[in-house]
PDB file of C-alpha atoms in Angstrom:
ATOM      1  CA  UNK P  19       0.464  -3.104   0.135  1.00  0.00           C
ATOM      2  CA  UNK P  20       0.444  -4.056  -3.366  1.00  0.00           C
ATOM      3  CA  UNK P  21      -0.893  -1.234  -5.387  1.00  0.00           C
ATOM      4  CA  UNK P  22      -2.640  -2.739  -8.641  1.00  0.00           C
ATOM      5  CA  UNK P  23      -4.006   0.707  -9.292  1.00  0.00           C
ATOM      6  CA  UNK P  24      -2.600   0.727 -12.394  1.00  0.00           C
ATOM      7  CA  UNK P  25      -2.556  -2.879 -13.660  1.00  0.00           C
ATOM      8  CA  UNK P  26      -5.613  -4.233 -16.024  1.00  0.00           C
ATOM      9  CA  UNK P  27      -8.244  -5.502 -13.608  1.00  0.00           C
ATOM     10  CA  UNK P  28      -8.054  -9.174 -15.546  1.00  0.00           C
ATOM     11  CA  UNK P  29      -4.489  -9.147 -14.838  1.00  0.00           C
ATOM     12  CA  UNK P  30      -5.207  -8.967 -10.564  1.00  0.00           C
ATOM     13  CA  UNK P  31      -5.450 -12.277 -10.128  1.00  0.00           C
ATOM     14  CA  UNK P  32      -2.463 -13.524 -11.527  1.00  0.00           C
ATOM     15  CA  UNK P  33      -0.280 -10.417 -10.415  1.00  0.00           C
ATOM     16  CA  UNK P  34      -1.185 -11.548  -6.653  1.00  0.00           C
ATOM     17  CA  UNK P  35      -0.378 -15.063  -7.100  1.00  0.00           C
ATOM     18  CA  UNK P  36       3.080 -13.658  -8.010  1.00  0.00           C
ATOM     19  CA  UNK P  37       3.143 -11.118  -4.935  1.00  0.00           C
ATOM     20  CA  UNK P  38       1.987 -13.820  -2.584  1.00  0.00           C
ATOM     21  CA  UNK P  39       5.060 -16.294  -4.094  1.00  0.00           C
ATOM     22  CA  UNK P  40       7.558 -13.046  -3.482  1.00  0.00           C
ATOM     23  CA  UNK P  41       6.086 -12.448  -0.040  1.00  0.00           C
ATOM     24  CA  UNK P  42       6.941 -15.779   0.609  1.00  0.00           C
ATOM     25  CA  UNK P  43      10.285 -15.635  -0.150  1.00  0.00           C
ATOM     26  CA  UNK P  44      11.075 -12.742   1.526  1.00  0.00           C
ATOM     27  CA  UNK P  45       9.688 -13.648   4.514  1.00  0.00           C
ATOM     28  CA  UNK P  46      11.460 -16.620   4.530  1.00  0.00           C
ATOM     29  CA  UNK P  47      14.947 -15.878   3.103  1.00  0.00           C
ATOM     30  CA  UNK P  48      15.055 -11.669   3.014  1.00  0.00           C
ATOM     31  CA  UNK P  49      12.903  -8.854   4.947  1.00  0.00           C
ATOM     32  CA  UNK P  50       9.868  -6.543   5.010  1.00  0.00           C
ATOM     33  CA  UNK P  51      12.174  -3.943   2.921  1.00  0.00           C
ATOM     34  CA  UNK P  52      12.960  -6.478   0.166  1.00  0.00           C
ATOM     35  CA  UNK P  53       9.227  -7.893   0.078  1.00  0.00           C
ATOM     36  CA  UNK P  54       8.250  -3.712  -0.232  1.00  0.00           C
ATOM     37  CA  UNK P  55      10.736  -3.124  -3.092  1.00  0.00           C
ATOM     38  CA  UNK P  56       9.147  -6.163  -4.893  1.00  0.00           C
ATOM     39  CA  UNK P  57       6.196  -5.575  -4.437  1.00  0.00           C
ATOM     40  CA  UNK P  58       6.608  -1.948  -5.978  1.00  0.00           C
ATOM     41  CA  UNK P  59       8.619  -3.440  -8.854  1.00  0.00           C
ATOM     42  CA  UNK P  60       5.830  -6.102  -9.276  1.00  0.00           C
ATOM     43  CA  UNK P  61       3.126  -3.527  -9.600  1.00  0.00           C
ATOM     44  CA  UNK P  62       5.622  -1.132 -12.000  1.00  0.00           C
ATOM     45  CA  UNK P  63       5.794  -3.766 -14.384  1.00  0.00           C
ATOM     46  CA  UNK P  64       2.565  -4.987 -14.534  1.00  0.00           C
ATOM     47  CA  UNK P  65       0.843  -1.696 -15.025  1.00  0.00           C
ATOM     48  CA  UNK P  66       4.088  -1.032 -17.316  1.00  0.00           C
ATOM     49  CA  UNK P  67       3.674  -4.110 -19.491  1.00  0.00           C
ATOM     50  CA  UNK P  68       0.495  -5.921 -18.770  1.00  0.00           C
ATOM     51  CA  UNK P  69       1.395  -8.274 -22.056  1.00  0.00           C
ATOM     52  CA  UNK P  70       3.933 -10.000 -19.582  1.00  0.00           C
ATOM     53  CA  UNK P  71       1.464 -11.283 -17.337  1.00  0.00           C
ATOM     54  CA  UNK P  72      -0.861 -12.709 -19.937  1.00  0.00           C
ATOM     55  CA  UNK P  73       1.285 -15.152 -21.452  1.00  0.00           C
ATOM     56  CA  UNK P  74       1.389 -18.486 -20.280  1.00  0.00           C
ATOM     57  CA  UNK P  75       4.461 -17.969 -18.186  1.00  0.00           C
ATOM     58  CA  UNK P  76       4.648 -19.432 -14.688  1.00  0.00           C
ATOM     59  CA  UNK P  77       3.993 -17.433 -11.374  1.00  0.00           C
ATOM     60  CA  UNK P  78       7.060 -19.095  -9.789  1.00  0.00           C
ATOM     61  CA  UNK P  79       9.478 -17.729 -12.419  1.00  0.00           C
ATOM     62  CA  UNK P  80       8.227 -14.134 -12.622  1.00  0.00           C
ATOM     63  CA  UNK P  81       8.256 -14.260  -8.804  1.00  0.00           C
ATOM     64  CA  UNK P  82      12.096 -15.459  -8.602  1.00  0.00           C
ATOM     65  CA  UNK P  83      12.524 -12.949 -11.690  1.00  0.00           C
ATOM     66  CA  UNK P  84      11.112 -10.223  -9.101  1.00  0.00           C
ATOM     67  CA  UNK P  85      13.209 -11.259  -6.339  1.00  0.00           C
ATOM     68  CA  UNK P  86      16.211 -11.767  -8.204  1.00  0.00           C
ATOM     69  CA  UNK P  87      16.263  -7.699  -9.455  1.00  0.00           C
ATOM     70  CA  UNK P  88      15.736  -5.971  -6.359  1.00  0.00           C
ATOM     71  CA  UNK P  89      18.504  -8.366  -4.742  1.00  0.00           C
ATOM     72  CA  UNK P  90      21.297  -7.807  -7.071  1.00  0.00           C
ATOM     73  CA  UNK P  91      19.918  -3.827  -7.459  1.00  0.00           C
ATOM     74  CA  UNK P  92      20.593  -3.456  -3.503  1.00  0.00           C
ATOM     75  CA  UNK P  93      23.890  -5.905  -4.068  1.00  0.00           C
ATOM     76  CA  UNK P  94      21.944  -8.554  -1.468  1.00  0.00           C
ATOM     77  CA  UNK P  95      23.950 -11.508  -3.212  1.00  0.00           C
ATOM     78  CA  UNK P  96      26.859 -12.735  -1.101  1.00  0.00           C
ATOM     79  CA  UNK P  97      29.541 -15.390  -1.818  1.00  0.00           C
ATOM     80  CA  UNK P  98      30.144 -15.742   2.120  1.00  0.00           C
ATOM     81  CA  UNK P  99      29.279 -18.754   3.992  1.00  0.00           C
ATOM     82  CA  UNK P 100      25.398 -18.472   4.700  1.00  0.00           C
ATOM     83  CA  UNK P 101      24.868 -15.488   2.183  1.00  0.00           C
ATOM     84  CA  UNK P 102      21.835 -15.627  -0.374  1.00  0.00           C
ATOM     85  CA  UNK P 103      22.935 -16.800  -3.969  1.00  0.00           C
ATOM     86  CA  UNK P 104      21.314 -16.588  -6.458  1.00  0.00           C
ATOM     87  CA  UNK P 105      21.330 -20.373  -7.396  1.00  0.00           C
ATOM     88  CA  UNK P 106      19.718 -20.448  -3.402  1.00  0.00           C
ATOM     89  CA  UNK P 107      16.974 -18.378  -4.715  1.00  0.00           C
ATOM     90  CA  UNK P 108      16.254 -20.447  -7.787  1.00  0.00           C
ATOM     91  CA  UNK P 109      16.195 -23.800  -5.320  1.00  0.00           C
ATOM     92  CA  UNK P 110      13.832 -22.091  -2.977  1.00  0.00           C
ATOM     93  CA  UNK P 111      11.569 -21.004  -5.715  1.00  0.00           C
ATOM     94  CA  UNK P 112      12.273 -24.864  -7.671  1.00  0.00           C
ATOM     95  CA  UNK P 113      13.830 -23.412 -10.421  1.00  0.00           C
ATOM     96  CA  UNK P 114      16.675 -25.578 -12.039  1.00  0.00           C
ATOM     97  CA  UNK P 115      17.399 -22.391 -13.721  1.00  0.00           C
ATOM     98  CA  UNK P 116      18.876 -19.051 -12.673  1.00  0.00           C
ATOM     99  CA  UNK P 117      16.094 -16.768 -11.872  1.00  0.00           C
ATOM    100  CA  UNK P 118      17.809 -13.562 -13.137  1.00  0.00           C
ATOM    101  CA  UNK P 119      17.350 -15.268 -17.535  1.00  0.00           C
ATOM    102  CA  UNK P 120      13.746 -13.650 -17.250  1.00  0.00           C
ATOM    103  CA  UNK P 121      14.796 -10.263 -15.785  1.00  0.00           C
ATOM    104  CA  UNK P 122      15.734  -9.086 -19.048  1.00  0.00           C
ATOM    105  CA  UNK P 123      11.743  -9.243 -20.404  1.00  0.00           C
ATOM    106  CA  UNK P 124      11.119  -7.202 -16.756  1.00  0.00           C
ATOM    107  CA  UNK P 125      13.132  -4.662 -16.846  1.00  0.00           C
ATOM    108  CA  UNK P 126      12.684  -3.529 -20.349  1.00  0.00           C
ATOM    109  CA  UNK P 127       8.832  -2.758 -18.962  1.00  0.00           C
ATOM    110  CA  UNK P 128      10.242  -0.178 -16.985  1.00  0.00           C
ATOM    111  CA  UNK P 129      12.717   1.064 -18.982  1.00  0.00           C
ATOM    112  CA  UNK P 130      15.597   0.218 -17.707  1.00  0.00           C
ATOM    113  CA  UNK P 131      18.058  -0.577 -20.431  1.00  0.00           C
ATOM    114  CA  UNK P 132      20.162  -3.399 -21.159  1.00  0.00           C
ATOM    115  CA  UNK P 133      23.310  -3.490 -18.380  1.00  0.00           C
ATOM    116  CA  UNK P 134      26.624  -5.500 -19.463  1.00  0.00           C
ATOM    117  CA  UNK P 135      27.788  -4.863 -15.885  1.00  0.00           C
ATOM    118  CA  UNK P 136      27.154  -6.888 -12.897  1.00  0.00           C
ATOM    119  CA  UNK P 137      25.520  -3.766 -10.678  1.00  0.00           C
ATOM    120  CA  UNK P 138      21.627  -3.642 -11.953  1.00  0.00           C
ATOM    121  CA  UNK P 139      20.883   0.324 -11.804  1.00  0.00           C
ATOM    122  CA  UNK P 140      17.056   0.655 -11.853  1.00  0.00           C
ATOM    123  CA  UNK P 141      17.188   3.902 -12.374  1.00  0.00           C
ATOM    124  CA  UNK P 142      14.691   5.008  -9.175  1.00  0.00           C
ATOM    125  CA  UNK P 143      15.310   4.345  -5.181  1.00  0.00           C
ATOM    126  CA  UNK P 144      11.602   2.868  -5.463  1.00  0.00           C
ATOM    127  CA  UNK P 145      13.211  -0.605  -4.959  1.00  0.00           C
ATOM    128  CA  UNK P 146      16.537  -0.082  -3.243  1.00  0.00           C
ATOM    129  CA  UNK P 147      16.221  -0.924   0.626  1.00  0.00           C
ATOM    130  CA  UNK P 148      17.649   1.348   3.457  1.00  0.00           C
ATOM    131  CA  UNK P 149      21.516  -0.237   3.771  1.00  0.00           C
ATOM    132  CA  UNK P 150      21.586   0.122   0.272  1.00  0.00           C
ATOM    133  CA  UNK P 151      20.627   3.940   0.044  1.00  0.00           C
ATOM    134  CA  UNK P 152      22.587   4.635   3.022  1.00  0.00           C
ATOM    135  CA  UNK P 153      25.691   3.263   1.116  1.00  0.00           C
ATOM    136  CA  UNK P 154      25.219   5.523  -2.264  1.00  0.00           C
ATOM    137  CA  UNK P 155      24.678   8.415  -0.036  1.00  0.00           C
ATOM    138  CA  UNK P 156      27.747   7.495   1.920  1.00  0.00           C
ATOM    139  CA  UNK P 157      29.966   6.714  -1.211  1.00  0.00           C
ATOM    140  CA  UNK P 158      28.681   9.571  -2.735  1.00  0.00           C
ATOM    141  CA  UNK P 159      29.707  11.863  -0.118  1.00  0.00           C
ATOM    142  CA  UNK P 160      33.214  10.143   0.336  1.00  0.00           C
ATOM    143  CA  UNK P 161      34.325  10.726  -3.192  1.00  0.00           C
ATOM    144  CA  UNK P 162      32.290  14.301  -4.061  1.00  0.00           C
ATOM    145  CA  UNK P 163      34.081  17.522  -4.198  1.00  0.00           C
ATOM    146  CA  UNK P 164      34.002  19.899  -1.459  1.00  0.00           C
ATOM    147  CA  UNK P 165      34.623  23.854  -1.911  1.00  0.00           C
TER     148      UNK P 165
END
């Protein structure tokens, strides 16, 4: 579930119109694991940086900002025939705009500093899904040194 234990109560409202817009697209273009990470980063930001959410911005684009993070953090963008993009995501969300150009404002909430490299490191497995973790473990192991 969406934990809001930490967000401002007069911020619930419009933090679960967001989470209800990212449920949605996860149902519908990702999986349960991507719609948990979300929600987690959601909820981290909010309670984080509650400013965020009382500006005017639009649910829509702090969803697809949401959405957009935890993708390219687990590397879920794919060139391939039939593989999410992230112009895809900004069309499902009706965005003529990349979703990622308000990911900046999101992930200073948490922390996470500014990346010049294409891999998004979040710093925390709290939003990486399963394939994801099993390939760090797996790469780590492959190139670590063994006595």
């Amino acid at each position: 579930p969406l934990d809001l234990s930490g967000v401002p109560q007069d911020l619930h409202d419009k933090v679960t119109q967001v989470a209800a817009l990212v449920d949605s697209c996860c149902a519908e273009l990702l999986d349960l694991e991507h719609r948990t990470a979300c929600r987690r980063l959601l909820g981290d930001v909010a309670a984080a940086e509650p400013g965020i959410f009382r500006r005017r911005g639009r649910a829509d684009t702090a969803a697809a900002a949401i959405v957009w993070i935890v993708v390219k953090a687990n590397h879920g963008f794919s060139q391939r025939e039939g593989g999410l993009t992230a112009t895809a995501l900004g069309e499902w969300f009706g965005l003529g705009s990349n979703p990622g150009q308000r990911a900046p404002t999101l992930l200073r909430a948490i922390d996470v500093p500014p990346q010049r490299y294409s891999d998004i490191r979040l710093g925390t497995p709290r939003y990486l899904v399963a394939d994801r973790r099993r390939w760090i473990i797996e790469t780590r192991h492959r190139y670590s040194w063994h006595d």
